[in-house]
Amino acid sequence: MEDLSAKYLSRIADARDEAALEEIRLAAVGKKGEVSLKMRELGKMTPEERQVAGPALNALKDEINSALAAKKAALGDAALDERLRSEWLDVTLPTRPRRQGTIHPVSQATEELTAIFAEMGFSVAEGPRIDTDWYNFDALNIPGHHPARAEMDTFYMARAEGDNRPPHVLRTHTSPVQIRTMETQGAPLRIICPGGVYRADYDQTHTPMFHQVEGLAIDKDISMANLKWVLEEFFAAFFEIDGIKTRFRASHFPFTEPSAEVDIQCSWVDGQLRIGEGDGWLEVLGSGMVHPNVLRAGGIDPDQWQGFAFGMGIDRIAMLKYGIPDLRAFFDSDLRWLRHYGFAALDQPNLHAGLSR
Ligand code: DAH
């Protein structure tokens, strides 16, 4: 037994890594290890022999096991020491400007518009990108048969056979966040909801994923006049052009009554988009007075409260402001494009220092 002890203890001491250690463990105290086999022989011994051999074998097994554990810990410590010695980083080194990332124009535009609406008392609300068709459609006064559902090119989530949860969609607009926020916060309310939305559409001005910002203001005596003022203030601040021309066109949305679409004055010169000049118009948002059915769906009494809402394409206004001709480039992840159109990471847009520099 002393031979066994000496043999295994010295092999353990010499082991170079955990794999070697495991081999030794199996050879000694594993199921078919030498010590285990010896223990099996106890059955064939006389009771007197067993009384001596039993405790001795147990002690040997304990000795080997604790030597294995101690060696394992020592190997772990040594490995950690080695990593600490070889892997180090001088955190005082300056960053390399060429490797610095840039802020994507969509993120930049989102930060900018958030800063502008915050000045006007709007806070940011968010909702899920995968939502039920109730939030995305029904609650917004778009019932199942309504043509607006077909027009939206909706992505429906696949459903397993027998799944009877309500159908889910990739939200086609940020309007469902209106309902969710009415439910959780009630009236009065003044929010914007920026975020990604999805529609099966693809050309120079449409991508299957794009961004909108929803606006919603609910109070006792809010009118279209408030809506117009808020939007005109917003456009002047965002495009940094005082008195920028906007055009309000009568329109129709199921969730507003009356409704208006808003265009921004612009022109195309040599393939370059210029805003605030020329005789072209680019539609940037839909808006109107919140339909009573929508307030009701959000748990707000339309006899007590009224409000305006709008939904604007963030990518659209970013294209206009920064002169980006093709929407698809936003989502190509082309580093050269990102370096050209991206913004400095540490410049936080705010109204007083200037939105974008
Ligand atoms: N949800 C509409 C869309 O995606 C945009 C919209 C229009 C939002 C009018 C509104 C609104 O809040 O009042 O086309």
Short mmCIF file of C-alpha atoms and ligand atoms in Angstrom, two decimals:
data_model
loop_
_atom_site.label_atom_id
_atom_site.label_comp_id
_atom_site.label_asym_id
_atom_site.label_seq_id
_atom_site.Cartn_x
_atom_site.Cartn_y
_atom_site.Cartn_z
CA MET A 1 0.00 0.00 0.00
CA GLU A 2 2.92 2.26 0.71
CA ASP A 3 4.18 1.56 -2.80
CA LEU A 4 0.86 2.59 -4.24
CA SER A 5 0.83 5.76 -2.19
CA ALA A 6 4.37 6.69 -3.19
CA LYS A 7 3.74 5.92 -6.85
CA TYR A 8 0.58 8.01 -7.20
CA LEU A 9 1.72 10.91 -5.04
CA SER A 10 4.84 11.33 -7.13
CA ARG A 11 2.89 11.09 -10.39
CA ILE A 12 0.48 13.72 -9.10
CA ALA A 13 3.35 15.98 -8.14
CA ASP A 14 4.77 15.67 -11.66
CA ALA A 15 1.48 16.25 -13.54
CA ARG A 16 1.76 19.19 -15.96
CA ASP A 17 -1.92 19.91 -16.62
CA GLU A 18 -5.49 18.97 -15.74
CA ALA A 19 -5.69 16.30 -18.44
CA ALA A 20 -2.70 14.47 -16.98
CA LEU A 21 -4.23 14.80 -13.55
CA GLU A 22 -7.47 13.26 -14.76
CA GLU A 23 -5.58 10.30 -16.22
CA ILE A 24 -3.93 9.70 -12.86
CA ARG A 25 -7.25 9.94 -11.08
CA LEU A 26 -8.78 7.29 -13.36
CA ALA A 27 -5.76 4.99 -13.00
CA ALA A 28 -5.84 5.22 -9.18
CA VAL A 29 -9.35 5.85 -7.86
CA GLY A 30 -11.51 5.66 -10.99
CA LYS A 31 -14.00 2.77 -11.25
CA LYS A 32 -11.35 0.46 -12.65
CA GLY A 33 -8.44 2.18 -10.93
CA GLU A 34 -5.81 0.27 -9.02
CA VAL A 35 -7.03 1.35 -5.58
CA SER A 36 -10.65 0.63 -6.44
CA LEU A 37 -9.77 -2.88 -7.65
CA LYS A 38 -7.94 -3.49 -4.40
CA MET A 39 -11.00 -2.40 -2.46
CA ARG A 40 -13.04 -4.95 -4.34
CA GLU A 41 -10.75 -7.67 -3.00
CA LEU A 42 -11.84 -6.83 0.56
CA GLY A 43 -14.81 -9.19 0.09
CA LYS A 44 -12.53 -12.17 -0.27
CA MET A 45 -10.59 -11.45 2.92
CA THR A 46 -11.14 -12.88 6.37
CA PRO A 47 -12.85 -10.46 8.77
CA GLU A 48 -9.54 -9.93 10.61
CA GLU A 49 -7.66 -9.07 7.43
CA ARG A 50 -10.48 -6.82 6.33
CA GLN A 51 -10.35 -4.90 9.61
CA VAL A 52 -6.80 -3.90 8.83
CA ALA A 53 -6.94 -3.53 5.06
CA GLY A 54 -10.30 -1.68 4.89
CA PRO A 55 -9.33 1.47 6.82
CA ALA A 56 -5.90 1.47 5.22
CA LEU A 57 -7.36 1.43 1.71
CA ASN A 58 -9.85 4.16 2.61
CA ALA A 59 -7.06 6.30 3.99
CA LEU A 60 -5.04 5.72 0.81
CA LYS A 61 -8.00 6.73 -1.32
CA ASP A 62 -8.51 9.91 0.74
CA GLU A 63 -4.83 10.72 0.53
CA ILE A 64 -4.80 10.40 -3.26
CA ASN A 65 -8.03 12.39 -3.65
CA SER A 66 -6.79 15.27 -1.55
CA ALA A 67 -3.44 15.29 -3.36
CA LEU A 68 -5.37 15.46 -6.65
CA ALA A 69 -7.52 18.37 -5.40
CA ALA A 70 -4.52 20.28 -4.09
CA LYS A 71 -2.64 19.81 -7.35
CA LYS A 72 -5.67 20.86 -9.37
CA ALA A 73 -5.96 24.10 -7.39
CA ALA A 74 -2.24 24.73 -7.78
CA LEU A 75 -2.42 24.18 -11.56
CA GLY A 76 -5.39 26.62 -11.73
CA ASP A 77 -3.50 29.26 -9.79
CA ALA A 78 -0.45 28.84 -11.98
CA ALA A 79 -2.57 29.17 -15.14
CA LEU A 80 -4.20 32.34 -13.81
CA ASP A 81 -0.81 33.80 -12.85
CA GLU A 82 0.43 33.06 -16.35
CA ARG A 83 -2.60 34.81 -17.93
CA LEU A 84 -2.22 37.82 -15.67
CA ARG A 85 1.43 38.02 -16.64
CA SER A 86 0.90 37.66 -20.40
CA GLU A 87 -2.44 39.40 -21.02
CA TRP A 88 -2.26 43.05 -20.13
CA LEU A 89 -3.47 46.27 -21.53
CA ASP A 90 -2.25 49.79 -20.99
CA VAL A 91 -5.55 51.59 -20.42
CA THR A 92 -3.77 54.94 -20.32
CA LEU A 93 -2.91 54.74 -24.05
CA PRO A 94 -4.90 57.18 -26.21
CA THR A 95 -7.51 55.66 -28.52
CA ARG A 96 -6.66 55.57 -32.20
CA PRO A 97 -8.93 57.99 -34.07
CA ARG A 98 -8.97 55.89 -37.25
CA ARG A 99 -10.40 52.96 -35.33
CA GLN A 100 -13.07 54.99 -33.59
CA GLY A 101 -16.63 54.07 -34.48
CA THR A 102 -19.13 56.67 -35.62
CA ILE A 103 -22.75 57.30 -34.71
CA HIS A 104 -25.14 56.09 -37.43
CA PRO A 105 -27.25 58.88 -39.00
CA VAL A 106 -30.45 57.17 -37.79
CA SER A 107 -29.15 57.16 -34.20
CA GLN A 108 -27.98 60.74 -34.61
CA ALA A 109 -31.36 61.89 -35.96
CA THR A 110 -33.11 60.03 -33.12
CA GLU A 111 -30.92 61.76 -30.52
CA GLU A 112 -31.56 65.12 -32.16
CA LEU A 113 -35.31 64.81 -32.38
CA THR A 114 -35.46 63.47 -28.83
CA ALA A 115 -33.60 66.57 -27.64
CA ILE A 116 -36.00 68.86 -29.53
CA PHE A 117 -39.20 67.19 -28.32
CA ALA A 118 -37.81 67.00 -24.78
CA GLU A 119 -37.59 70.81 -24.80
CA MET A 120 -41.29 70.84 -25.65
CA GLY A 121 -42.14 68.57 -22.72
CA PHE A 122 -42.36 65.21 -24.52
CA SER A 123 -40.85 62.16 -22.87
CA VAL A 124 -39.78 58.95 -24.62
CA ALA A 125 -41.97 55.82 -24.51
CA GLU A 126 -41.15 52.45 -25.99
CA GLY A 127 -42.96 49.27 -27.01
CA PRO A 128 -42.11 45.83 -28.43
CA ARG A 129 -41.17 45.34 -32.08
CA ILE A 130 -43.13 42.09 -32.17
CA ASP A 131 -46.66 42.96 -31.13
CA THR A 132 -50.12 41.46 -31.36
CA ASP A 133 -52.33 42.36 -34.30
CA TRP A 134 -54.68 43.90 -31.74
CA TYR A 135 -52.16 46.58 -30.72
CA ASN A 136 -50.87 47.04 -34.26
CA PHE A 137 -54.31 47.23 -35.93
CA ASP A 138 -57.61 46.73 -34.05
CA ALA A 139 -56.86 49.09 -31.17
CA LEU A 140 -55.93 51.72 -33.76
CA ASN A 141 -59.38 51.50 -35.32
CA ILE A 142 -58.16 49.23 -38.13
CA PRO A 143 -60.51 46.20 -37.97
CA GLY A 144 -59.75 42.91 -39.72
CA HIS A 145 -61.41 43.71 -43.03
CA HIS A 146 -59.89 47.21 -43.30
CA PRO A 147 -57.86 47.79 -46.53
CA ALA A 148 -55.11 49.51 -44.50
CA ARG A 149 -54.04 46.07 -43.25
CA ALA A 150 -53.34 44.87 -46.78
CA GLU A 151 -51.65 48.16 -47.74
CA MET A 152 -49.15 47.84 -44.89
CA ASP A 153 -47.36 44.76 -46.33
CA THR A 154 -47.31 43.23 -42.88
CA PHE A 155 -44.88 40.53 -41.78
CA TYR A 156 -46.86 38.00 -39.76
CA MET A 157 -45.08 35.74 -37.27
CA ALA A 158 -45.28 32.05 -38.15
CA ARG A 159 -47.60 30.09 -35.87
CA ALA A 160 -47.32 26.45 -34.91
CA GLU A 161 -50.31 24.17 -35.48
CA GLY A 162 -52.69 24.49 -32.53
CA ASP A 163 -51.07 27.67 -31.18
CA ASN A 164 -54.06 29.74 -30.12
CA ARG A 165 -52.31 32.80 -28.79
CA PRO A 166 -53.35 35.98 -30.61
CA PRO A 167 -51.55 36.46 -33.96
CA HIS A 168 -48.32 38.45 -33.71
CA VAL A 169 -46.82 40.77 -36.31
CA LEU A 170 -43.60 42.71 -36.73
CA ARG A 171 -45.07 46.10 -35.95
CA THR A 172 -45.73 48.04 -39.14
CA HIS A 173 -45.61 51.40 -37.37
CA THR A 174 -44.89 52.92 -33.97
CA SER A 175 -48.59 53.74 -33.42
CA PRO A 176 -49.22 50.66 -31.17
CA VAL A 177 -46.99 52.36 -28.59
CA GLN A 178 -49.72 55.02 -28.33
CA ILE A 179 -52.14 52.39 -27.02
CA ARG A 180 -49.63 50.74 -24.71
CA THR A 181 -48.67 54.07 -23.16
CA MET A 182 -52.28 55.22 -22.76
CA GLU A 183 -52.92 51.93 -20.92
CA THR A 184 -49.99 52.31 -18.54
CA GLN A 185 -49.88 56.09 -18.04
CA GLY A 186 -53.39 57.38 -18.72
CA ALA A 187 -54.13 61.03 -19.49
CA PRO A 188 -52.79 63.70 -19.72
CA LEU A 189 -49.92 62.47 -21.84
CA ARG A 190 -47.12 63.94 -23.91
CA ILE A 191 -44.81 61.34 -25.47
CA ILE A 192 -42.71 60.47 -28.47
CA CYS A 193 -41.99 56.83 -29.38
CA PRO A 194 -38.99 56.33 -31.66
CA GLY A 195 -38.09 52.87 -32.93
CA GLY A 196 -37.79 50.30 -35.69
CA VAL A 197 -40.77 49.17 -37.76
CA TYR A 198 -41.17 46.57 -40.52
CA ARG A 199 -42.89 46.28 -43.90
CA ALA A 200 -42.30 44.01 -46.89
CA ASP A 201 -41.12 46.73 -49.26
CA TYR A 202 -37.79 47.49 -50.98
CA ASP A 203 -36.68 50.29 -53.31
CA GLN A 204 -34.68 53.53 -53.20
CA THR A 205 -36.91 55.00 -50.49
CA HIS A 206 -38.19 51.83 -48.78
CA THR A 207 -36.46 49.12 -46.76
CA PRO A 208 -38.12 46.18 -44.95
CA MET A 209 -36.95 47.63 -41.62
CA PHE A 210 -37.00 51.36 -41.05
CA HIS A 211 -37.58 53.83 -38.24
CA GLN A 212 -40.45 55.98 -37.14
CA VAL A 213 -41.15 58.34 -34.33
CA GLU A 214 -44.66 58.53 -33.03
CA GLY A 215 -45.91 61.61 -31.19
CA LEU A 216 -48.91 61.74 -28.90
CA ALA A 217 -50.26 64.61 -26.81
CA ILE A 218 -53.46 64.16 -24.84
CA ASP A 219 -55.06 66.81 -22.67
CA LYS A 220 -58.36 68.59 -22.10
CA ASP A 221 -58.24 71.15 -24.90
CA ILE A 222 -55.60 70.14 -27.42
CA SER A 223 -56.32 71.08 -31.04
CA MET A 224 -54.94 70.86 -34.59
CA ALA A 225 -53.40 74.30 -33.97
CA ASN A 226 -51.19 72.81 -31.25
CA LEU A 227 -50.20 70.03 -33.62
CA LYS A 228 -49.21 72.48 -36.34
CA TRP A 229 -47.19 74.62 -33.95
CA VAL A 230 -45.35 71.65 -32.46
CA LEU A 231 -44.45 70.27 -35.91
CA GLU A 232 -43.34 73.64 -37.32
CA GLU A 233 -41.19 74.27 -34.25
CA PHE A 234 -39.77 70.80 -34.63
CA PHE A 235 -38.86 71.16 -38.31
CA ALA A 236 -37.26 74.58 -37.81
CA ALA A 237 -35.12 73.21 -34.97
CA PHE A 238 -34.29 69.89 -36.64
CA PHE A 239 -33.34 71.30 -40.04
CA GLU A 240 -31.83 74.39 -38.42
CA ILE A 241 -33.73 76.60 -40.89
CA ASP A 242 -36.01 79.26 -39.43
CA GLY A 243 -39.39 79.31 -41.11
CA ILE A 244 -38.76 76.18 -43.18
CA LYS A 245 -41.73 75.58 -45.47
CA THR A 246 -44.09 72.77 -44.63
CA ARG A 247 -47.28 71.75 -46.40
CA PHE A 248 -50.24 70.25 -44.55
CA ARG A 249 -52.48 68.18 -46.83
CA ALA A 250 -55.86 66.81 -45.81
CA SER A 251 -55.61 63.04 -45.65
CA HIS A 252 -57.12 59.99 -44.03
CA PHE A 253 -55.90 57.59 -41.36
CA PRO A 254 -58.16 55.21 -39.46
CA PHE A 255 -56.69 56.33 -36.13
CA THR A 256 -57.13 60.09 -36.57
CA GLU A 257 -60.02 62.38 -37.45
CA PRO A 258 -59.38 64.81 -39.03
CA SER A 259 -56.04 63.73 -40.55
CA ALA A 260 -53.23 65.56 -42.33
CA GLU A 261 -50.08 64.57 -44.13
CA VAL A 262 -47.12 66.89 -43.90
CA ASP A 263 -44.53 67.55 -46.61
CA ILE A 264 -41.22 69.41 -46.47
CA GLN A 265 -40.06 71.74 -49.22
CA CYS A 266 -37.09 70.33 -51.12
CA SER A 267 -35.36 70.03 -54.47
CA TRP A 268 -33.06 67.63 -56.26
CA VAL A 269 -29.95 69.28 -57.77
CA ASP A 270 -27.51 66.98 -59.62
CA GLY A 271 -28.78 64.00 -57.69
CA GLN A 272 -28.40 65.92 -54.44
CA LEU A 273 -31.35 66.48 -52.19
CA ARG A 274 -31.71 70.04 -50.85
CA ILE A 275 -34.28 70.99 -48.28
CA GLY A 276 -35.90 74.36 -47.70
CA GLU A 277 -35.58 75.31 -51.39
CA GLY A 278 -37.02 74.49 -54.82
CA ASP A 279 -40.49 73.41 -55.79
CA GLY A 280 -40.45 69.78 -54.73
CA TRP A 281 -42.13 68.32 -51.67
CA LEU A 282 -41.23 65.24 -49.69
CA GLU A 283 -43.81 63.64 -47.47
CA VAL A 284 -42.41 63.12 -43.99
CA LEU A 285 -45.31 62.39 -41.70
CA GLY A 286 -48.93 61.57 -41.07
CA SER A 287 -50.89 63.21 -38.29
CA GLY A 288 -54.26 64.23 -36.95
CA MET A 289 -56.59 64.37 -33.97
CA VAL A 290 -56.71 61.03 -32.15
CA HIS A 291 -59.88 59.10 -33.08
CA PRO A 292 -62.27 58.53 -30.14
CA ASN A 293 -62.13 54.76 -30.75
CA VAL A 294 -58.34 54.87 -30.27
CA LEU A 295 -58.63 56.75 -26.98
CA ARG A 296 -61.25 54.22 -25.86
CA ALA A 297 -59.00 51.30 -26.82
CA GLY A 298 -56.28 52.85 -24.65
CA GLY A 299 -58.69 53.13 -21.71
CA ILE A 300 -59.10 56.92 -21.97
CA ASP A 301 -62.54 58.56 -21.96
CA PRO A 302 -62.99 60.48 -25.24
CA ASP A 303 -65.65 62.68 -23.63
CA GLN A 304 -63.04 63.98 -21.18
CA TRP A 305 -59.87 64.03 -23.23
CA GLN A 306 -58.66 64.72 -26.74
CA GLY A 307 -55.29 64.93 -28.42
CA PHE A 308 -53.14 64.92 -31.50
CA ALA A 309 -50.83 62.26 -32.86
CA PHE A 310 -48.26 62.03 -35.59
CA GLY A 311 -45.98 59.41 -37.10
CA MET A 312 -42.81 60.45 -38.89
CA GLY A 313 -40.12 58.54 -40.79
CA ILE A 314 -36.82 59.05 -38.97
CA ASP A 315 -34.76 57.69 -41.86
CA ARG A 316 -36.60 60.05 -44.20
CA ILE A 317 -35.80 63.18 -42.23
CA ALA A 318 -32.21 61.98 -41.74
CA MET A 319 -31.90 61.59 -45.55
CA LEU A 320 -33.27 65.08 -46.02
CA LYS A 321 -31.11 66.72 -43.41
CA TYR A 322 -27.82 65.05 -44.28
CA GLY A 323 -28.36 64.82 -48.06
CA ILE A 324 -28.36 61.04 -48.29
CA PRO A 325 -29.97 59.96 -51.59
CA ASP A 326 -30.57 56.22 -51.09
CA LEU A 327 -32.28 54.81 -48.00
CA ARG A 328 -30.90 51.33 -48.62
CA ALA A 329 -27.36 52.52 -47.87
CA PHE A 330 -28.41 53.11 -44.25
CA PHE A 331 -28.57 49.38 -43.68
CA ASP A 332 -25.72 48.08 -45.87
CA SER A 333 -23.16 48.30 -43.03
CA ASP A 334 -20.59 49.64 -45.49
CA LEU A 335 -17.75 51.01 -43.35
CA ARG A 336 -16.78 53.62 -45.93
CA TRP A 337 -20.35 54.94 -45.95
CA LEU A 338 -20.50 54.92 -42.15
CA ARG A 339 -17.23 56.84 -41.89
CA HIS A 340 -18.52 59.40 -44.38
CA TYR A 341 -22.02 59.90 -42.98
CA GLY A 342 -21.41 58.94 -39.34
CA PHE A 343 -21.15 61.38 -36.45
CA ALA A 344 -18.52 61.84 -33.76
CA ALA A 345 -19.29 59.50 -30.91
CA LEU A 346 -18.80 62.00 -28.12
CA ASP A 347 -20.89 64.89 -29.46
CA GLN A 348 -24.20 64.68 -27.65
CA PRO A 349 -26.82 66.64 -29.62
CA ASN A 350 -28.42 69.42 -27.63
CA LEU A 351 -30.38 72.48 -28.63
CA HIS A 352 -28.04 75.03 -27.11
CA ALA A 353 -24.70 73.85 -28.45
CA GLY A 354 -26.17 72.98 -31.88
CA LEU A 355 -27.66 69.68 -32.88
CA SER A 356 -25.10 68.36 -35.34
CA ARG A 357 -21.58 69.56 -35.94
N1 DAH B 1 -48.92 55.03 -38.47
C1 DAH B 1 -48.90 55.77 -39.73
C2 DAH B 1 -48.02 55.04 -40.73
O1 DAH B 1 -47.15 54.34 -40.36
C3 DAH B 1 -48.36 57.16 -39.50
C4 DAH B 1 -49.25 57.99 -38.68
C5 DAH B 1 -50.22 58.76 -39.27
C6 DAH B 1 -49.13 58.01 -37.31
C7 DAH B 1 -51.07 59.55 -38.55
C8 DAH B 1 -49.99 58.80 -36.55
C9 DAH B 1 -50.96 59.59 -37.18
O2 DAH B 1 -49.91 58.88 -35.22
O3 DAH B 1 -51.76 60.37 -36.43
O4 DAH B 1 -48.23 55.21 -41.90
#
